[in-house]
Structure formats: structure tokens, C-alpha cells
PDB file of C-alpha atoms and ligand atoms in Angstrom:
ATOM      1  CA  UNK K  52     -85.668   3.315   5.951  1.00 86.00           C
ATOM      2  CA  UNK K  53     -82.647   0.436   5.901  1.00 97.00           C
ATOM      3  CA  UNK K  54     -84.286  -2.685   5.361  1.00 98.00           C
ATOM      4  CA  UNK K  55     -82.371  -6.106   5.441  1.00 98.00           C
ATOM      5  CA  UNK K  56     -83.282  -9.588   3.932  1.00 99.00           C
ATOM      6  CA  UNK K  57     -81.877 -12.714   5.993  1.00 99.00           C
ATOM      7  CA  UNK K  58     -82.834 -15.366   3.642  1.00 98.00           C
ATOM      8  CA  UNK K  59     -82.430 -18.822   4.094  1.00 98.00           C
ATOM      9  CA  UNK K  60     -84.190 -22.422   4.087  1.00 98.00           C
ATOM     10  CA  UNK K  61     -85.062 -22.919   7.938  1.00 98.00           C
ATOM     11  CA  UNK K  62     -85.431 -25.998   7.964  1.00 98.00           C
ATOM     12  CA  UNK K  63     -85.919 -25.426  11.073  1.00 98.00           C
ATOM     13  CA  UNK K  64     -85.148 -22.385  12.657  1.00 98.00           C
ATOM     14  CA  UNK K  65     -82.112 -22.876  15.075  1.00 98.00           C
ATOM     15  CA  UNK K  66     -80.872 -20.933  18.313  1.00 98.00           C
ATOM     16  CA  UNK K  67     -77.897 -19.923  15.746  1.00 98.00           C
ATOM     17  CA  UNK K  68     -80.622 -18.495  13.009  1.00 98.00           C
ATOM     18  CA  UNK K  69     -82.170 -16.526  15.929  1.00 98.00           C
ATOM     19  CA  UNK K  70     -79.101 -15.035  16.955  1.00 98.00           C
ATOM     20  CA  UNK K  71     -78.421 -13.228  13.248  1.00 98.00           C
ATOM     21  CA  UNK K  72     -81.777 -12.395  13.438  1.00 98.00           C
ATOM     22  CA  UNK K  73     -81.139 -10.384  16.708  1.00 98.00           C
ATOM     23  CA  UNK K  74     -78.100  -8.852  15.987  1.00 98.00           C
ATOM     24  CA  UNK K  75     -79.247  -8.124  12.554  1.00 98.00           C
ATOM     25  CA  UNK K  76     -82.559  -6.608  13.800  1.00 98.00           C
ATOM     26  CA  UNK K  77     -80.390  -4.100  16.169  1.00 97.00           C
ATOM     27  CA  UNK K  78     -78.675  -2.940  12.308  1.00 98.00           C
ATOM     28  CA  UNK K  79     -81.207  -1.960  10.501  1.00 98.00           C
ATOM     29  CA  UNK K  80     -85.072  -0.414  10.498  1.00 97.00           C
ATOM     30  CA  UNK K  81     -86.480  -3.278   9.104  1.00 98.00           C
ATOM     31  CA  UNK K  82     -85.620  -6.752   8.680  1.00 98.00           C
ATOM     32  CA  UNK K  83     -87.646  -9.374   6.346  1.00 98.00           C
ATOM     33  CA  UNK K  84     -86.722 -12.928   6.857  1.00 98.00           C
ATOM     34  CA  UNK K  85     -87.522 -14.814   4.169  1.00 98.00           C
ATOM     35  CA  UNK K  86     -87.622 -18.666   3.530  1.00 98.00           C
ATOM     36  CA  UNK K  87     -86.285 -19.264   0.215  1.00 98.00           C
ATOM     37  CA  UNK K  88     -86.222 -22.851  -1.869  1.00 96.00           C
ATOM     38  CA  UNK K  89     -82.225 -23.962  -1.793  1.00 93.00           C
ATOM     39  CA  UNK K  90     -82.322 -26.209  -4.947  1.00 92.00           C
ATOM     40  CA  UNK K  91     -79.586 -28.195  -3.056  1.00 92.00           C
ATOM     41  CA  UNK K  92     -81.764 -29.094  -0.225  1.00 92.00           C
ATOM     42  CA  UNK K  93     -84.706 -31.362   0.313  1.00 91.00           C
ATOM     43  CA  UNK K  94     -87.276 -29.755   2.888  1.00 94.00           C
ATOM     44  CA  UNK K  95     -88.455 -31.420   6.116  1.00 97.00           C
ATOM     45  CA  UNK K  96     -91.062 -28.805   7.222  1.00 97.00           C
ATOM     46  CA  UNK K  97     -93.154 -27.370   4.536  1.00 96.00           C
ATOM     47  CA  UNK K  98     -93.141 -24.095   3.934  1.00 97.00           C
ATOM     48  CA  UNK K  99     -95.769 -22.958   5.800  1.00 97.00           C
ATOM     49  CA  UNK K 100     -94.324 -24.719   8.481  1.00 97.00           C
ATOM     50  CA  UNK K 101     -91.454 -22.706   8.772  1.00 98.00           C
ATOM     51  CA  UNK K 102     -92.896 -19.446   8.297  1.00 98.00           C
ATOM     52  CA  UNK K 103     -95.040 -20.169  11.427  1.00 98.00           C
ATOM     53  CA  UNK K 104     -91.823 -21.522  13.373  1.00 98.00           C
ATOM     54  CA  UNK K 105     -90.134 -18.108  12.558  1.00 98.00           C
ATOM     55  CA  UNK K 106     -93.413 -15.871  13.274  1.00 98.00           C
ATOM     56  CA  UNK K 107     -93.236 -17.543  16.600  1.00 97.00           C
ATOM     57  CA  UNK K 108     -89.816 -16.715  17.185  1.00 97.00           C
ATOM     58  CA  UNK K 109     -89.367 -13.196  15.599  1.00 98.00           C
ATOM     59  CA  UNK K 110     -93.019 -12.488  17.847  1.00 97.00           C
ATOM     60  CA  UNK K 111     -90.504 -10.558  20.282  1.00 96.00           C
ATOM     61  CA  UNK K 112     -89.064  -7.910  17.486  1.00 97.00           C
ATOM     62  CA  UNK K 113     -91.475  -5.829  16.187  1.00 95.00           C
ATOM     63  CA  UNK K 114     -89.482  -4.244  13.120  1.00 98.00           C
ATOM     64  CA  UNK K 115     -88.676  -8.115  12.025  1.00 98.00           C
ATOM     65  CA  UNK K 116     -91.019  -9.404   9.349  1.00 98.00           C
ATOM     66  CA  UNK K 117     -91.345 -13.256   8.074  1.00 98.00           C
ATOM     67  CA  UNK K 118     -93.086 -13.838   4.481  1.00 98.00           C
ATOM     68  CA  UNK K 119     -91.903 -16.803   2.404  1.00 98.00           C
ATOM     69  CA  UNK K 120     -90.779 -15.953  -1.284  1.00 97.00           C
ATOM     70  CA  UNK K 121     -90.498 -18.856  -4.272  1.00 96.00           C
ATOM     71  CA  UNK K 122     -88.249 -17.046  -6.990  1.00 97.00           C
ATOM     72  CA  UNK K 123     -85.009 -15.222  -6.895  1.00 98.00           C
ATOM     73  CA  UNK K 124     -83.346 -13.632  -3.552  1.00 98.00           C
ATOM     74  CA  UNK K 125     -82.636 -10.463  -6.200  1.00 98.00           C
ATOM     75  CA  UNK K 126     -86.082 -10.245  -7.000  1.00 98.00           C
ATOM     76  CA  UNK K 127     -86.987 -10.034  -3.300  1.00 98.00           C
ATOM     77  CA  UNK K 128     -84.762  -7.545  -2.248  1.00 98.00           C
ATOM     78  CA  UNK K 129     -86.028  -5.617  -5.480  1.00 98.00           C
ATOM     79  CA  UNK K 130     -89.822  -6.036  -4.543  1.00 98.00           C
ATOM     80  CA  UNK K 131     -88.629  -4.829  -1.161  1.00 98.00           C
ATOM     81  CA  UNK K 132     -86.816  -2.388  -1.664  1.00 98.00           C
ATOM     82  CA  UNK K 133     -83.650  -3.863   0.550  1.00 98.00           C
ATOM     83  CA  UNK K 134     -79.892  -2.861  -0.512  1.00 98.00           C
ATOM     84  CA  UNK K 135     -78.388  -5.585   2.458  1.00 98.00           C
ATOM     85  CA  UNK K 136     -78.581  -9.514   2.582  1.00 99.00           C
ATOM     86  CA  UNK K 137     -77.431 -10.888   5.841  1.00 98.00           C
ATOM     87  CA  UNK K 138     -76.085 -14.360   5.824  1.00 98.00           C
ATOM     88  CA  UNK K 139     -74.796 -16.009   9.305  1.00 98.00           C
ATOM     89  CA  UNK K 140     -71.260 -17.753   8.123  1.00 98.00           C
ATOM     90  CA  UNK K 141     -69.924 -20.531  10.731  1.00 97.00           C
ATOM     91  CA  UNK K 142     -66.865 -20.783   9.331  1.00 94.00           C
ATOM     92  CA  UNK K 143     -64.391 -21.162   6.695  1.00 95.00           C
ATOM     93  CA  UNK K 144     -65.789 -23.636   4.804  1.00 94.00           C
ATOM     94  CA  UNK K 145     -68.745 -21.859   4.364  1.00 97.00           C
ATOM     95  CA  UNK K 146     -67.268 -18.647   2.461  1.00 97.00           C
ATOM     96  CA  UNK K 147     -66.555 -19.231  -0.762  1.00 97.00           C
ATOM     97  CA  UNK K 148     -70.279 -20.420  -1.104  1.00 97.00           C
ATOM     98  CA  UNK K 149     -71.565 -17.477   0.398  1.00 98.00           C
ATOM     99  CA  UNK K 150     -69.028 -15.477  -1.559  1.00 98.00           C
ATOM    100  CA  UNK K 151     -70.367 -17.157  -4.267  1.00 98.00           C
ATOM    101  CA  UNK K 152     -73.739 -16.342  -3.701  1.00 98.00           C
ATOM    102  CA  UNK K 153     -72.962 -12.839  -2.640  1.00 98.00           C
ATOM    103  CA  UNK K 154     -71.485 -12.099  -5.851  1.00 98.00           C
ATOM    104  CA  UNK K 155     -74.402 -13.261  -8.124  1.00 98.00           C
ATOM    105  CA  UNK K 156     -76.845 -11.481  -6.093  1.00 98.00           C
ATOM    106  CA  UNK K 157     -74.851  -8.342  -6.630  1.00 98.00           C
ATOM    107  CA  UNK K 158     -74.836  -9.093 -10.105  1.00 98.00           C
ATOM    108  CA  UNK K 159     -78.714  -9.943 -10.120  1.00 98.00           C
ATOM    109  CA  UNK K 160     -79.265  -6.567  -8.903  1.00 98.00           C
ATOM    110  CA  UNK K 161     -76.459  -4.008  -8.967  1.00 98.00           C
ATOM    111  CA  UNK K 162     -76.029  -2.507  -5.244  1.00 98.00           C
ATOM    112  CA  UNK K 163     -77.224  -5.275  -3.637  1.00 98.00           C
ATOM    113  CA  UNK K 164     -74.472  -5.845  -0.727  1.00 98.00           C
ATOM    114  CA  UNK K 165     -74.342  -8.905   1.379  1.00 98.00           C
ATOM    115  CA  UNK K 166     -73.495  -8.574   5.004  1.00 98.00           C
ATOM    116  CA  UNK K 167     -71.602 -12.055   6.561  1.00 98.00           C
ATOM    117  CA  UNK K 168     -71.964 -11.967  10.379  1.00 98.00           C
ATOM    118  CA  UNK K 169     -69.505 -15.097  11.787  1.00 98.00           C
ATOM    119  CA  UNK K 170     -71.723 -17.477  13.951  1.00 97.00           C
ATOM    120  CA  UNK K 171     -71.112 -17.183  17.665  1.00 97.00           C
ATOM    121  CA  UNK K 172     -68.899 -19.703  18.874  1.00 97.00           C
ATOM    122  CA  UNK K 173     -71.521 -21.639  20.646  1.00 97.00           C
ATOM    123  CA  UNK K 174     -73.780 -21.818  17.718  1.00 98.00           C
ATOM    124  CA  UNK K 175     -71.031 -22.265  15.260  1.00 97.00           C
ATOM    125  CA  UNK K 176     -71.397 -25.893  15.000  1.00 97.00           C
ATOM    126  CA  UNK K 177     -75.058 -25.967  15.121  1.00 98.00           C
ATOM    127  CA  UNK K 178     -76.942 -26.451  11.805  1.00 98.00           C
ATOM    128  CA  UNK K 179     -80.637 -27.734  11.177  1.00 98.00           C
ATOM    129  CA  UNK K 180     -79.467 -30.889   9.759  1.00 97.00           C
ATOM    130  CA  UNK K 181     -78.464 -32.018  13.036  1.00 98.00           C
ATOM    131  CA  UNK K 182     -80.894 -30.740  14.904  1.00 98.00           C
ATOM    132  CA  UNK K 183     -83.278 -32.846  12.332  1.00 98.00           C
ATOM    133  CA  UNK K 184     -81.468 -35.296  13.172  1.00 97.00           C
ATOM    134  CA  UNK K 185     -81.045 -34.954  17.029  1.00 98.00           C
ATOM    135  CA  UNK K 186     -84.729 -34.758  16.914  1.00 97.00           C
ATOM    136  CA  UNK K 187     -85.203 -38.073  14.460  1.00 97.00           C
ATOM    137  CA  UNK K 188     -83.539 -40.026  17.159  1.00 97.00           C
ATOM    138  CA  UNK K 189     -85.574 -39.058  20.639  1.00 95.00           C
ATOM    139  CA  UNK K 190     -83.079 -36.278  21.292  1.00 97.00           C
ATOM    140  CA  UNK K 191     -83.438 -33.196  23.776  1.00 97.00           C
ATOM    141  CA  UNK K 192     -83.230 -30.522  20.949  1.00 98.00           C
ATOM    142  CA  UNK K 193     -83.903 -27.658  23.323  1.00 97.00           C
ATOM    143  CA  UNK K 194     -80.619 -26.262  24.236  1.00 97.00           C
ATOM    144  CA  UNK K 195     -80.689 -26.069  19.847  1.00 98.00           C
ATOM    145  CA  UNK K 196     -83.350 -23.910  19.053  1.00 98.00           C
ATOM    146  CA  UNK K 197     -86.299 -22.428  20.627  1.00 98.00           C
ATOM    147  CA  UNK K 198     -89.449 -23.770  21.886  1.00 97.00           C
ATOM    148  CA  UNK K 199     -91.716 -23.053  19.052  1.00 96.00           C
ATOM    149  CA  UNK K 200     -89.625 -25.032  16.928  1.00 98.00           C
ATOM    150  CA  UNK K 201     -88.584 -27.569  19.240  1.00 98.00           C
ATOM    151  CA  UNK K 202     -92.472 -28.459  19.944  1.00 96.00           C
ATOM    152  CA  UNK K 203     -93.134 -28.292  16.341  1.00 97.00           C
ATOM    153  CA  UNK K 204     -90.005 -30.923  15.665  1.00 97.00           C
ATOM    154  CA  UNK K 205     -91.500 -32.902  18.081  1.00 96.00           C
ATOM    155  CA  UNK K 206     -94.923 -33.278  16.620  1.00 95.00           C
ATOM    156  CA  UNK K 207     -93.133 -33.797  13.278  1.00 96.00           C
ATOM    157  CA  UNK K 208     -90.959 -36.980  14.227  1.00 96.00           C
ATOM    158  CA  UNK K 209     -93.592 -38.324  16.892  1.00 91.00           C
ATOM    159  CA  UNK K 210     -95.843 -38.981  13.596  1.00 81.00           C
ATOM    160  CA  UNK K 211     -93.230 -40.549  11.812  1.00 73.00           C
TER     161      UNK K 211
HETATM  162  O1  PNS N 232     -80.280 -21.774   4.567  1.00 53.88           O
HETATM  163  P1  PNS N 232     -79.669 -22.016   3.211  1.00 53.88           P
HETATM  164  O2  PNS N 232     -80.192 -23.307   2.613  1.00 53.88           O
HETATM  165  O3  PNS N 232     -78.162 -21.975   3.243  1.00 53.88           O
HETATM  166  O4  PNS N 232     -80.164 -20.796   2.271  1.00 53.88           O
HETATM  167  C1  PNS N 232     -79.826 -20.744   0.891  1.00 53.88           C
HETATM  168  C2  PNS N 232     -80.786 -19.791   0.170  1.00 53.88           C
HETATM  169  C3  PNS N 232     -82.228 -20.293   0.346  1.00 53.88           C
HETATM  170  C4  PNS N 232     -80.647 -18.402   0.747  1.00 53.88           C
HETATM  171  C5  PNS N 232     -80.385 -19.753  -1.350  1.00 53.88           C
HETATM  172  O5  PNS N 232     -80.465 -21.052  -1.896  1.00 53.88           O
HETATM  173  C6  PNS N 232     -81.273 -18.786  -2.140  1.00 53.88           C
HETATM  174  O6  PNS N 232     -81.054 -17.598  -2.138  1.00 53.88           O
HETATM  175  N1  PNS N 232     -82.308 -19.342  -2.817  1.00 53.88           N
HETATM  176  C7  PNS N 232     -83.254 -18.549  -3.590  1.00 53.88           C
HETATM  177  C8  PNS N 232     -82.981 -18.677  -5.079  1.00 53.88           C
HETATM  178  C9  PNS N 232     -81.848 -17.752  -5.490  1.00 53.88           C
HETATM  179  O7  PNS N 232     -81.928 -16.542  -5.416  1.00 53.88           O
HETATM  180  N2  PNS N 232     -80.736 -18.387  -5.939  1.00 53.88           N
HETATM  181  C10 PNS N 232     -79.553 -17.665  -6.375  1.00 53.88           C
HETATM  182  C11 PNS N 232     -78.601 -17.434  -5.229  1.00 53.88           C
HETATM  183  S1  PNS N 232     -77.092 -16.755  -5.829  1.00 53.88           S
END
């Protein structure tokens, strides 16, 4: 059985995080999408949080798996049993980071291929920051992710 890892911080999920998952999900047999810490990012959501945006979302795909994971990627994939990472790239500027990243992981654990799928170009500029941000200010995010996480951004900034 092929099984995938998309890992990432989903912070929150976005329409452009939901459409690697798809076209990931129609790649391999199984396909675990796991929220990871990014030392480089502060969270908004907790974790738990996130994991039940992405349960909502993934609901549809029945071969697609959430779980959140606190240590290495490598050790995932290794507990898993998963040779590919999938990482949605929107450009560029974005590949010699997930090069980067790609190359460690490989070197983490030997075998261990990662799988850049370009954004599509209407998701391309879309990124959770802005749709945190969108969101911050009274902004419609709905045309930038889906409705579970779009109600659950709501509820977070209505409190603030
Ligand atoms: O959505 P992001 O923030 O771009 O995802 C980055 C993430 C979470 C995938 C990356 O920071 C990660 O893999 N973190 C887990 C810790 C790890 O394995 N670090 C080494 C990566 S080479």
C-alpha cells in the first residue's frame, strides 16, 4: 500500500491546502495529513483545533487520514511506513526552502522522496497568514477556505 504524508502547520486549513490534499489523495492508497510544529511559526489555532478543521474537511475522502505529530517529519513517515512527502509549492520563492527541507528529510531517512505539486493558479497566492488576517479584520474569508474552517475562524476572532 503507497501511503503519502502532506505535512504542514494549518494554521488554518485553506481552499489551496485542500486542493493538494485532493489531488494527492487521487496518487496514492493512503494519505496521512499531519500537523507538524514549524519552529518558524507562531500558531493561531491550537492544535487540536486544526486537526478538527482538517477532519472536517478530509470527511469526504475516505483513504485520507488526519493525526497531529510533535517530533520529526522523518520519524513520521518512519512510524508510518510512508516513502512520499507531498508539499504544495506556490512558487519560486518557495523552492529552495522546500528543497531544503526535502533534502534533510531524505537524509533523516534514506528513501524518503518528496513530491512538490505547484499550487493552482487561483490558490497560488493564497496562504493562511492572510486568510488570518482577512478574517482579523471582518473579512468574507469564504471564497479562501472551506466552511469548517471559515466558521471556526469566525468564532476565533469574534472572541478576540
Ligand atoms: O505549513 P508549513 O509551516 O510550511 O509546514 C512546515 C512543516 C510543519 C512541514 C515543517 O516545519 C516540519 O516538517 N516540521 C516538523 C519538524 C521537522 O521535521 N523539521 C525538519 C524539516 S527538514
Amino acid at each position: 500500500m503507497a501511503t503519502a504524508i502532506f505535512p504542514g502547520s494549518f494554521d488554518p486549513v485553506t481552499n489551496g491546502h485542500l486542493d493538494v490534499i485532493m489531488r494527492a489523495a487521487g496518487l496514492f492508497d493512503r494519505l496521512i495529513v499531519a500537523v507538524l510544529h514549524n519552529p518558524n511559526k507562531s500558531g493561531t489555532f491550537t492544535v487540536q483545533e486544526r486537526v478538527g478543521m482538517l477532519k472536517c474537511v478530509c470527511k469526504p475522502f475516505a483513504h485520507v487520514q488526519v493525526e497531529a505529530f510533535p517530533g520529526l517529519l522523518a520519524d513520521l513517515a518512519a512510524q508510518r511506513d510512508a516513502r512520499v512527502v507531498i508539499r504544495g509549492v506556490r512558487g519560486a520563492a518557495e523552492l529552495d526552502a522546500e528543497t531544503a527541507m526535502a533534502q534533510v528529510n531524505g537524509k533523516l531517512l534514506p528513501g524518503l522522496e518528496t513530491l512538490l505539486l505547484p499550487a493552482a493558479p487561483e490558490w497560488a497566492g493564497l496562504s493562511a497568514t492572510l486568510v488570518r488576517e482577512v478574517a482579523a479584520f471582518g473579512g468574507d474569508v469564504g471564497k479562501f477556505v472551506p466552511p469548517c474552517a471559515a466558521q471556526a475562524l469566525q468564532r476565533h476572532f469574534s472572541r478576540q
